[in-house]
mmCIF file of C-alpha atoms in Angstrom:
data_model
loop_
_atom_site.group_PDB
_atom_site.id
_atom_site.type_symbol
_atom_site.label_atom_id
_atom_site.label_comp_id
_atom_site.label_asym_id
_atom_site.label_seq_id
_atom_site.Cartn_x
_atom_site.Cartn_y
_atom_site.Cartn_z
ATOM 1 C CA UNK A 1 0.000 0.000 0.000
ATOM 2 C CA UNK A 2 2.676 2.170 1.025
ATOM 3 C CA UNK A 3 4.456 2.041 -2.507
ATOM 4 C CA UNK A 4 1.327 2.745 -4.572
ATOM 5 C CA UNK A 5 0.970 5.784 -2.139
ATOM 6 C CA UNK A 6 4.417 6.837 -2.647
ATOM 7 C CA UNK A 7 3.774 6.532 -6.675
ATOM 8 C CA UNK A 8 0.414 8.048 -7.001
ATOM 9 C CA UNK A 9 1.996 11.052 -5.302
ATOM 10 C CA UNK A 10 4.987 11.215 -7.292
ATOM 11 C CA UNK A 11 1.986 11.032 -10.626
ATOM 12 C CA UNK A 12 0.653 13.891 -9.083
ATOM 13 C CA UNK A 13 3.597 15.977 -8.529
ATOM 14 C CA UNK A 14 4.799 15.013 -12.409
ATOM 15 C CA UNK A 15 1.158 16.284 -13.515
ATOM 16 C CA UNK A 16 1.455 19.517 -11.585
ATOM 17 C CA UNK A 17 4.597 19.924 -13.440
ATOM 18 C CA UNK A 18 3.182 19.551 -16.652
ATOM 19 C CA UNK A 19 0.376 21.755 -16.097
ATOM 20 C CA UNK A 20 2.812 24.609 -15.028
ATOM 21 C CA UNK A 21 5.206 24.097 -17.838
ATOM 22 C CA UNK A 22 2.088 24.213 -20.472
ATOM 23 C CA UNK A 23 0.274 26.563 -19.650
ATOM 24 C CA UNK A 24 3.142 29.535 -18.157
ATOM 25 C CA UNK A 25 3.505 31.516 -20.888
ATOM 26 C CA UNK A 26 7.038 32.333 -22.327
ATOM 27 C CA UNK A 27 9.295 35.498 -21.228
ATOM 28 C CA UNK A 28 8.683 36.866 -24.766
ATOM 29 C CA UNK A 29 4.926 36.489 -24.278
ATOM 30 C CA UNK A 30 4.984 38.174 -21.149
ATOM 31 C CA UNK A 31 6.808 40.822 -22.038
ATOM 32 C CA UNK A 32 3.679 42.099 -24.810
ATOM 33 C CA UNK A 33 1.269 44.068 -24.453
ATOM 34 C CA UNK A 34 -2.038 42.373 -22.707
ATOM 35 C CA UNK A 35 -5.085 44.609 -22.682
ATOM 36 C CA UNK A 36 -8.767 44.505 -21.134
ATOM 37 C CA UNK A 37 -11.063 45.867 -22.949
ATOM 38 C CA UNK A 38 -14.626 46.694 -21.030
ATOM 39 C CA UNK A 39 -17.273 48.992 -21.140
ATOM 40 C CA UNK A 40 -19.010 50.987 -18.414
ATOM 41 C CA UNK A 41 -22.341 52.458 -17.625
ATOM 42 C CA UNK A 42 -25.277 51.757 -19.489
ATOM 43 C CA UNK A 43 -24.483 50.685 -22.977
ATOM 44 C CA UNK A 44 -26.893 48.872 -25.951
ATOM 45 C CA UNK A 45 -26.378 46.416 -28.047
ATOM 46 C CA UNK A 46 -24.337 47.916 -30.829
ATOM 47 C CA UNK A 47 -21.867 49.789 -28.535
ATOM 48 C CA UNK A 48 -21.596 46.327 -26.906
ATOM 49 C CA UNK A 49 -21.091 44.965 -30.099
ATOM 50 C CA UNK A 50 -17.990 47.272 -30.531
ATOM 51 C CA UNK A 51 -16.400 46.198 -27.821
ATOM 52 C CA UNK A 52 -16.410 42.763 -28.739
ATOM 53 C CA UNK A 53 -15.343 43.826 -32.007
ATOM 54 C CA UNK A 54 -12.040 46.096 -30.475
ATOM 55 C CA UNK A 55 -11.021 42.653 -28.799
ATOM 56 C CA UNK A 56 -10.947 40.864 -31.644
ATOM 57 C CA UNK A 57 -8.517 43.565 -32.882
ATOM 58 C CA UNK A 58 -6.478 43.202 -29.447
ATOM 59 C CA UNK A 59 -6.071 39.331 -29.793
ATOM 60 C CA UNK A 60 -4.450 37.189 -28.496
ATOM 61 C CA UNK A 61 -3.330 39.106 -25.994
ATOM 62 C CA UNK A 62 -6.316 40.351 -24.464
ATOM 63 C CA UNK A 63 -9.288 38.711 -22.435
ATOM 64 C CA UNK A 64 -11.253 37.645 -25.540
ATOM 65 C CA UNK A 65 -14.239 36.437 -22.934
ATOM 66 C CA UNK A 66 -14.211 38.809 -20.636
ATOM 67 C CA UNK A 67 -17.172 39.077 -18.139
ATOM 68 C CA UNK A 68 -18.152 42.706 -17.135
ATOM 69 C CA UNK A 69 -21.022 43.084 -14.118
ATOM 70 C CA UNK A 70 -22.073 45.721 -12.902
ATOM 71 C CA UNK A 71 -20.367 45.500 -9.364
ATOM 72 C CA UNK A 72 -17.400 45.319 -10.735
ATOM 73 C CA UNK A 73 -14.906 48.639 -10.492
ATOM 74 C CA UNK A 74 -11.784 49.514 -12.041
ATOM 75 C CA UNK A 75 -9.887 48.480 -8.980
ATOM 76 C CA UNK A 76 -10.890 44.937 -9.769
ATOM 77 C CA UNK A 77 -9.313 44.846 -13.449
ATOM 78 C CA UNK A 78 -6.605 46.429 -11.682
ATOM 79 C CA UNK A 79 -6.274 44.038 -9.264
ATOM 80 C CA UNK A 80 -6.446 41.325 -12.250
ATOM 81 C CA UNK A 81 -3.864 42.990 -14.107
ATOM 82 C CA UNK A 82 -0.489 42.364 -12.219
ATOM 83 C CA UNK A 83 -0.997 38.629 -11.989
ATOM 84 C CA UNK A 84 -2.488 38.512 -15.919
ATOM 85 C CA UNK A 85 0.428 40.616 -17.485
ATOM 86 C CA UNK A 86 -2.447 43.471 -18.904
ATOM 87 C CA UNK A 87 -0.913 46.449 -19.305
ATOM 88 C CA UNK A 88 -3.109 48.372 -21.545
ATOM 89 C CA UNK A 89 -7.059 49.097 -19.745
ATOM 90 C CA UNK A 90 -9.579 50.300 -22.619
ATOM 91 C CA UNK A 91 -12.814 51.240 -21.754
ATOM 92 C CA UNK A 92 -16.126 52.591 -23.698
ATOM 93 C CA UNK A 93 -18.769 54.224 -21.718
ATOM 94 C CA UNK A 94 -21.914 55.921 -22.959
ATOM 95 C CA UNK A 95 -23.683 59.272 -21.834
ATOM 96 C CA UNK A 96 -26.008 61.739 -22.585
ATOM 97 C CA UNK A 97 -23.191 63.892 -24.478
ATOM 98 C CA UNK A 98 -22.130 61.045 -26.313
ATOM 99 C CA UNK A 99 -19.865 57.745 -26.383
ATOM 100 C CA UNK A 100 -16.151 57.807 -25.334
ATOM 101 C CA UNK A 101 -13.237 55.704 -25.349
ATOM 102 C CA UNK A 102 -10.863 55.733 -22.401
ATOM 103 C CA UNK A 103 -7.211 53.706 -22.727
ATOM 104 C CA UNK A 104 -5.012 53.825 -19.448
ATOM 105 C CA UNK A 105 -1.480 52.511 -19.288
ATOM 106 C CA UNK A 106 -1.677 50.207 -15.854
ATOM 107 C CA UNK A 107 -1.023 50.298 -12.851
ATOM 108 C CA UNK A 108 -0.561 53.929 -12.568
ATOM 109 C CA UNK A 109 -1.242 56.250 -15.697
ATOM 110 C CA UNK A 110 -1.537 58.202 -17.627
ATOM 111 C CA UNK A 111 -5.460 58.727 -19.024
ATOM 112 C CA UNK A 112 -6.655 59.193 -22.378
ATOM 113 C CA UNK A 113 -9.694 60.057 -22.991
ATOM 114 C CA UNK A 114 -11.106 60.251 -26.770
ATOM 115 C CA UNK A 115 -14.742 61.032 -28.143
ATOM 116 C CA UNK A 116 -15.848 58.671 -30.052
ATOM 117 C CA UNK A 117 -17.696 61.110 -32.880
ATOM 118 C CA UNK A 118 -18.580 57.902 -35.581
ATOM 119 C CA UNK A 119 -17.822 54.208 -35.949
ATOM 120 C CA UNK A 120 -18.987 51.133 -37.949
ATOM 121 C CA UNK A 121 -19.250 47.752 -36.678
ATOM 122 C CA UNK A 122 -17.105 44.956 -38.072
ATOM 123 C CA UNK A 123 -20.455 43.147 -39.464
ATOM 124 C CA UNK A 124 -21.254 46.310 -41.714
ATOM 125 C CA UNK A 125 -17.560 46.905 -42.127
ATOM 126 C CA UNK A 126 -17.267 42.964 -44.157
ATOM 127 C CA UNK A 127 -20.665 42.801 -45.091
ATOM 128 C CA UNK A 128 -19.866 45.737 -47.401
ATOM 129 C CA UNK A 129 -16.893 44.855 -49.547
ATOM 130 C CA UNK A 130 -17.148 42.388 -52.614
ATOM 131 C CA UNK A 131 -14.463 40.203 -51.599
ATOM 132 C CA UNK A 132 -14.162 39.161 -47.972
ATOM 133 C CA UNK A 133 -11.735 37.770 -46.105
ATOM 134 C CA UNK A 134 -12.499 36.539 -42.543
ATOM 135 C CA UNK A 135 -10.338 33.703 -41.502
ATOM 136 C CA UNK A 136 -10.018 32.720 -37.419
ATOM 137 C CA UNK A 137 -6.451 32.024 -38.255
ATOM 138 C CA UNK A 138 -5.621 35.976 -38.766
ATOM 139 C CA UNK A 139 -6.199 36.367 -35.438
ATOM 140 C CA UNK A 140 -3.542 33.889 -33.567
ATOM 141 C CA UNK A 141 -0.776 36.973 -33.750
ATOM 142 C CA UNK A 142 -0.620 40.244 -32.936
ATOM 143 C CA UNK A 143 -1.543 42.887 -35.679
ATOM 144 C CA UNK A 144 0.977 45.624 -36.951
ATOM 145 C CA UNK A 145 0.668 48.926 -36.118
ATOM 146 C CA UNK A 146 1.150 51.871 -38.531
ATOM 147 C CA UNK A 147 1.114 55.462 -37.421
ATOM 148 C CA UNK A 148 0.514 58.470 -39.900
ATOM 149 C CA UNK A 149 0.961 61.928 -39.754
ATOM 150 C CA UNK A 150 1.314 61.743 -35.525
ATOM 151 C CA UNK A 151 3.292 65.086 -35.332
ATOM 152 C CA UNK A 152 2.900 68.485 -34.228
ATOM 153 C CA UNK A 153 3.089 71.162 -31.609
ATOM 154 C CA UNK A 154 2.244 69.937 -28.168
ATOM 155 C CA UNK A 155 3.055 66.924 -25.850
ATOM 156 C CA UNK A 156 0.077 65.487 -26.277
ATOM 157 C CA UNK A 157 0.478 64.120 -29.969
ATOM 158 C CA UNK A 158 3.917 62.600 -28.498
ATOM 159 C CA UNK A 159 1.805 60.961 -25.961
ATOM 160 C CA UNK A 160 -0.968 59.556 -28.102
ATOM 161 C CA UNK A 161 1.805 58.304 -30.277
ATOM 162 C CA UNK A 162 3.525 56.463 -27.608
ATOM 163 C CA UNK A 163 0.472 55.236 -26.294
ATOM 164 C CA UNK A 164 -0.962 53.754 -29.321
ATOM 165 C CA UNK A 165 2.106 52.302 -30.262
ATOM 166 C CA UNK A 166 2.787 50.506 -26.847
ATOM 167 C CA UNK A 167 -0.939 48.712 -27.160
ATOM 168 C CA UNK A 168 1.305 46.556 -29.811
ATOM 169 C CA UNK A 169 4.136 43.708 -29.436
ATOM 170 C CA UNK A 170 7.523 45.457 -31.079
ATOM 171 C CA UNK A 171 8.674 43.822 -33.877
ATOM 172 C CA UNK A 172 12.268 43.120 -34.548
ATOM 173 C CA UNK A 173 12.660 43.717 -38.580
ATOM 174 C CA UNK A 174 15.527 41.573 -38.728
ATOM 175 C CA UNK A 175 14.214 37.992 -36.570
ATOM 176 C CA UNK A 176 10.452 38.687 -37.863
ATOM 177 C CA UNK A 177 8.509 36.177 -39.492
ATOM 178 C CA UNK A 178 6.267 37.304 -42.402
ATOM 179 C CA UNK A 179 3.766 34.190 -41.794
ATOM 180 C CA UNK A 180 3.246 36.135 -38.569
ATOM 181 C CA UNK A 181 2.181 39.377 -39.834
ATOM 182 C CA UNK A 182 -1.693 38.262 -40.633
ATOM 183 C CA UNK A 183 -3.184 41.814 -39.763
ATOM 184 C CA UNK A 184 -2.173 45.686 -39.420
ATOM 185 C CA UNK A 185 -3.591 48.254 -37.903
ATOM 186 C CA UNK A 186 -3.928 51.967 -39.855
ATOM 187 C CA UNK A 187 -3.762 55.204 -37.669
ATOM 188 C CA UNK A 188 -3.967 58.383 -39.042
ATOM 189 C CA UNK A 189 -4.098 61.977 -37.509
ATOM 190 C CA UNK A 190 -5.646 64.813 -39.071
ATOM 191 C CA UNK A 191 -3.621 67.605 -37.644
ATOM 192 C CA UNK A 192 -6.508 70.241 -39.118
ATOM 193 C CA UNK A 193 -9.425 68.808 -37.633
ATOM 194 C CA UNK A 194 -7.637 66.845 -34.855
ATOM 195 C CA UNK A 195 -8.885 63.737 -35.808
ATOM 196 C CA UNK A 196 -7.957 60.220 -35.352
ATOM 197 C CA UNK A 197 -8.759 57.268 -38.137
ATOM 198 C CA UNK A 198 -8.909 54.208 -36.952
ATOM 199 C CA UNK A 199 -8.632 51.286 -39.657
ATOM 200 C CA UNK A 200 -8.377 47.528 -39.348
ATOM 201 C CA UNK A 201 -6.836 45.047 -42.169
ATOM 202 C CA UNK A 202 -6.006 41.724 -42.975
ATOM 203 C CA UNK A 203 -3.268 41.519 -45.428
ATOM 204 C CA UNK A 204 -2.547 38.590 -48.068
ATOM 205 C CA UNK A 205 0.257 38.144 -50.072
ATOM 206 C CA UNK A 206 -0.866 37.244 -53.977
ATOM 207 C CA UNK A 207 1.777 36.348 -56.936
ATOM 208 C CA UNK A 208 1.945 39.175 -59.832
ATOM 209 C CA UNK A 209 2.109 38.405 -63.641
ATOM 210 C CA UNK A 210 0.291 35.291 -63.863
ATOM 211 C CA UNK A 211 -3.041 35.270 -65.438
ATOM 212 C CA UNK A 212 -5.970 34.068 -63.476
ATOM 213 C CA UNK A 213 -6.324 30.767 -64.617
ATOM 214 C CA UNK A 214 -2.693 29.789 -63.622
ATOM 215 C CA UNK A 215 -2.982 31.747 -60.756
ATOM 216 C CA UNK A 216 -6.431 29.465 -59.800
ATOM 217 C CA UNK A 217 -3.896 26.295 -60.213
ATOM 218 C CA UNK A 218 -0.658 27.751 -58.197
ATOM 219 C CA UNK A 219 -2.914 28.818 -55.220
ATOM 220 C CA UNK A 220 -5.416 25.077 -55.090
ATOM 221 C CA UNK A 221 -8.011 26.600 -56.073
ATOM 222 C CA UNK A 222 -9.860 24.036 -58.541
ATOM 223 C CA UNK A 223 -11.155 25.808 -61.886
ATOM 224 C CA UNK A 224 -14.425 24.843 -63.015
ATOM 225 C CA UNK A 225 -12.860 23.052 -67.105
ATOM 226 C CA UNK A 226 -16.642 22.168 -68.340
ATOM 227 C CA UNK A 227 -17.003 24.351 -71.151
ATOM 228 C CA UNK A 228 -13.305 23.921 -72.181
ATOM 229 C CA UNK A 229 -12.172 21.017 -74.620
ATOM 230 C CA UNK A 230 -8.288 21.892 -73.837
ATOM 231 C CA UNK A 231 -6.293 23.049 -70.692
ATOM 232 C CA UNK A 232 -4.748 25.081 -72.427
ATOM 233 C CA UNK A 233 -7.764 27.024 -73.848
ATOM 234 C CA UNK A 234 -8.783 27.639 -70.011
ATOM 235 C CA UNK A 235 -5.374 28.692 -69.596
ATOM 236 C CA UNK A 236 -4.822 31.074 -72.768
ATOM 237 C CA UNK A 237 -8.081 32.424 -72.747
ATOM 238 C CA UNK A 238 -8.273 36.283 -73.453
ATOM 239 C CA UNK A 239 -9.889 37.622 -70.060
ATOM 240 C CA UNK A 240 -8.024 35.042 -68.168
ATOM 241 C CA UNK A 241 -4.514 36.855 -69.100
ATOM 242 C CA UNK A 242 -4.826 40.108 -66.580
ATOM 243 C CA UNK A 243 -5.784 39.914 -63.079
ATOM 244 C CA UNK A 244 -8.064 42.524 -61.276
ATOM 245 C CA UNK A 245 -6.954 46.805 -61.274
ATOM 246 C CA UNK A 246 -4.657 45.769 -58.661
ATOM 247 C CA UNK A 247 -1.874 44.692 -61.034
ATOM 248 C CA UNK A 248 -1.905 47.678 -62.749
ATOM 249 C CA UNK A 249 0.131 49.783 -60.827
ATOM 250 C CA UNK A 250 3.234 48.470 -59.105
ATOM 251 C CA UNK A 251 3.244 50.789 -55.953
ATOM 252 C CA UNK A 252 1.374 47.568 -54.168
ATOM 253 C CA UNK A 253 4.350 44.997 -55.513
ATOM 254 C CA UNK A 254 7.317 43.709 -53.357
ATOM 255 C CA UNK A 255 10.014 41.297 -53.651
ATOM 256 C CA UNK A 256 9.536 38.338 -51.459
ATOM 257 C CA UNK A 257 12.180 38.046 -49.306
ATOM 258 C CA UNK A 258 11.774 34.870 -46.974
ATOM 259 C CA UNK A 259 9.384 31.561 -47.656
ATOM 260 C CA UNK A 260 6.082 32.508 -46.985
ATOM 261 C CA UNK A 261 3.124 29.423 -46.333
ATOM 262 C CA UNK A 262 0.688 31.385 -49.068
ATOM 263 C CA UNK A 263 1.600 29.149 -52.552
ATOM 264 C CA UNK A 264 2.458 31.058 -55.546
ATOM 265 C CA UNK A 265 4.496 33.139 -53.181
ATOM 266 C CA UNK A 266 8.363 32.601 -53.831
ATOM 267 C CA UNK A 267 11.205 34.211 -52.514
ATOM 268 C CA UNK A 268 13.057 36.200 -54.643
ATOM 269 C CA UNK A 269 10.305 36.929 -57.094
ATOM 270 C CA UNK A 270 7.152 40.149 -56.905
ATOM 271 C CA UNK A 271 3.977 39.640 -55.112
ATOM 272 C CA UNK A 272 1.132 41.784 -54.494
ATOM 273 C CA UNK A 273 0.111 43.437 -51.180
ATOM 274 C CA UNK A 274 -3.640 43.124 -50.774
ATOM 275 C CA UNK A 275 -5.436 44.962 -47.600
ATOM 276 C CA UNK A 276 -8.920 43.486 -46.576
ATOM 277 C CA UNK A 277 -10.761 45.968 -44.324
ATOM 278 C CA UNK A 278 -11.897 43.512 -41.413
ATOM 279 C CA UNK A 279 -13.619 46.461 -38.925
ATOM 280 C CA UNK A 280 -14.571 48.222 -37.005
ATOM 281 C CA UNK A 281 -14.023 51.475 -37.725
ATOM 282 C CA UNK A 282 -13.196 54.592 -35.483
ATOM 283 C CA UNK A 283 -12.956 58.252 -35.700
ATOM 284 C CA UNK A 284 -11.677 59.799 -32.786
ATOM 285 C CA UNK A 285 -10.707 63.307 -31.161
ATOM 286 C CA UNK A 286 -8.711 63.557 -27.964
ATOM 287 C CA UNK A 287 -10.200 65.265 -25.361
ATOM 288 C CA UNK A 288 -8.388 64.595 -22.083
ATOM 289 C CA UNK A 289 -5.340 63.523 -20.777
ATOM 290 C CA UNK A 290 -4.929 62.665 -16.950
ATOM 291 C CA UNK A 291 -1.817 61.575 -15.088
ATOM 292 C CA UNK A 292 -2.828 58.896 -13.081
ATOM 293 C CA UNK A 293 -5.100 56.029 -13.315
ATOM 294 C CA UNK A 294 -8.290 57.358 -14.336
ATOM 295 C CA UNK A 295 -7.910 60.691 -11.558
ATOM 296 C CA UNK A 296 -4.640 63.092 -11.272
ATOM 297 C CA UNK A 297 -3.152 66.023 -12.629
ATOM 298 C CA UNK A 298 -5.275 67.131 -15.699
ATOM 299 C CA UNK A 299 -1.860 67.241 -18.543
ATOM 300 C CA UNK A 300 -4.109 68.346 -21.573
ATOM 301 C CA UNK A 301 -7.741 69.052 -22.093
ATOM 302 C CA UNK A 302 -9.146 70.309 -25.370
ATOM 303 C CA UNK A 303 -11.509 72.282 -24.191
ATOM 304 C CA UNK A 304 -10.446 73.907 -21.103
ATOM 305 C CA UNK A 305 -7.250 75.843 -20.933
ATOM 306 C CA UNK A 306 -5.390 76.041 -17.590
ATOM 307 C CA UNK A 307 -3.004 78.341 -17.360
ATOM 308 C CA UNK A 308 0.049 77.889 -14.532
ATOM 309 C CA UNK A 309 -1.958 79.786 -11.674
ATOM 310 C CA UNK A 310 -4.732 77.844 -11.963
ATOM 311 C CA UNK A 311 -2.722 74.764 -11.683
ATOM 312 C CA UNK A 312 -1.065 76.084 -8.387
ATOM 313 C CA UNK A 313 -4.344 77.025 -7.160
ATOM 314 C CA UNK A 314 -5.620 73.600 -7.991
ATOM 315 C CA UNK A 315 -2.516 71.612 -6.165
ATOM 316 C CA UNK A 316 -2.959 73.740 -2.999
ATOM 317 C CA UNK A 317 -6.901 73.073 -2.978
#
């Protein structure tokens, strides 16, 4: 008896050590970016909706199932956050003045606060383009981030910058892998009317100067040969010989410079950048910035203007 005792607990101890060694996520892993994304407040369905679609942007690292109740405050995703490696808090709330978007960098700050003045849904977003390209596999790595026109007078833009760009794992341009990059992410800041666009892509990789009906056979994709007596009339047929407006202009066209899973795609030789808009969409305007966590020092505001006095006066109230 003694013996099976001794091996059932040495099982156990080898099982506890498997569980910990799959499931403990690697130093690299740690080190990105983890978000929560919630909402607060009363909210309907399609700003609930958008919240569920702005995780599906933050995968995989971010609480993809996510339960938000009511009793639940910020110091409890705080208090999540440490233990879960989030380091990025996002937050939608609703009110009678309109529908804003908070992101805070935890534990301690800073605060930004954006209006929300217009956004589309992911649904509408794919239900709207002729060609769509929704795959669960885009969504097992991180998306890349790309940053327009985020310059200017004013600490602020320097702060949104750094802020946006720190939501996102860094990439390291010389260890990347290309299979990796599935999705990007398209920021751009109108200086004039101090908006943000918010834009969210899949990208594919397709071969240039085939024509479509070899391009059909070099990607698997099984061409329908009933009304042809000959290959080769399926292959040299007229409207077959161009591809789509895309391969028109070359501005889109790279040269492939590692092995890439996508067939037709081989190093060395041009391919075609394609961008599929996957949703949702976001126009922005920032209207606050706080120090802290939600509370501090008020660093910009874009509608009140502090000047230095005030500021005192504030500090010593």
């Amino acid at each position: 008896m003694g013996s099976k005792r001794k091996s059932t607990v040495k099982k156990n101890k080898r099982l506890k050590k498997l569980k910990k060694t799959v499931y403990e996520e690697p130093e690299e892993l740690k080190r990105a970016p983890h978000s929560f994304v919630i909402h607060r407040g009363q909210i309907g369905k399609s700003l609930l909706q958008l919240v569920k679609d702005f995780r599906k942007v933050m995968e995989p690292f971010t609480a993809a199932s996510l339960q938000v109740y009511k009793k639940n405050t910020i110091k409890d995703f705080v208090a999540l956050a440490g233990p879960m490696h989030v380091s990025h808090l996002c937050v939608f709330t609703s009110s009678d003045t309109g529908v804003n978007f908070r992101v805070a960098r935890l534990p301690q700050g800073p605060t930004m606060t954006f209006k929300l003045v217009n956004y589309a849904l992911s649904k509408d977003v794919v239900s709207s383009l002729r060609k769509q390209m929704v795959n669960p596999k885009l969504f097992s790595h991180a998306p890349l981030i790309v940053m327009n026109n985020f310059t200017g007078e004013g600490l602020h833009i320097n702060l949104m910058a750094t802020m946006f760009q720190n939501m996102f794992p860094t990439i390291n341009v010389t260890k990347v892998n290309l299979n990796d990059i599935k999705r990007c992410v398209l920021m751009n800041y109108n200086s004039e009317t101090k908006l943000i666009e918010f834009r969210h892509y899949a990208i594919k990789t397709i071969p240039v100067g085939l024509s479509k009906g070899v391009k059909k056979i070099v990607q698997s994709k099984v061409p329908d040969l009933s009304n042809f007596n000959d290959i080769d009339e399926f292959l040299l047929k007229p409207e077959l010989l161009s591809d789509s407006e895309f391969e028109e202009t070359t501005s889109s066209n790279v040269i492939v410079p590692q092995k890439l899973v996508s067939r037709g795609n081989i190093v060395g030789t041009q391919s075609s950048i394609r961008l599929s808009e996957l949703g949702p969409r976001l126009t922005l305007q920032l209207i606050k910035v706080e120090e802290g966590l939600m509370t501090g020092d008020v660093m910009f505001h874009e509608f009140i203007k502090k000047t230095d006095e005030n500021k005192e006066e504030a500090k010593e109230d």
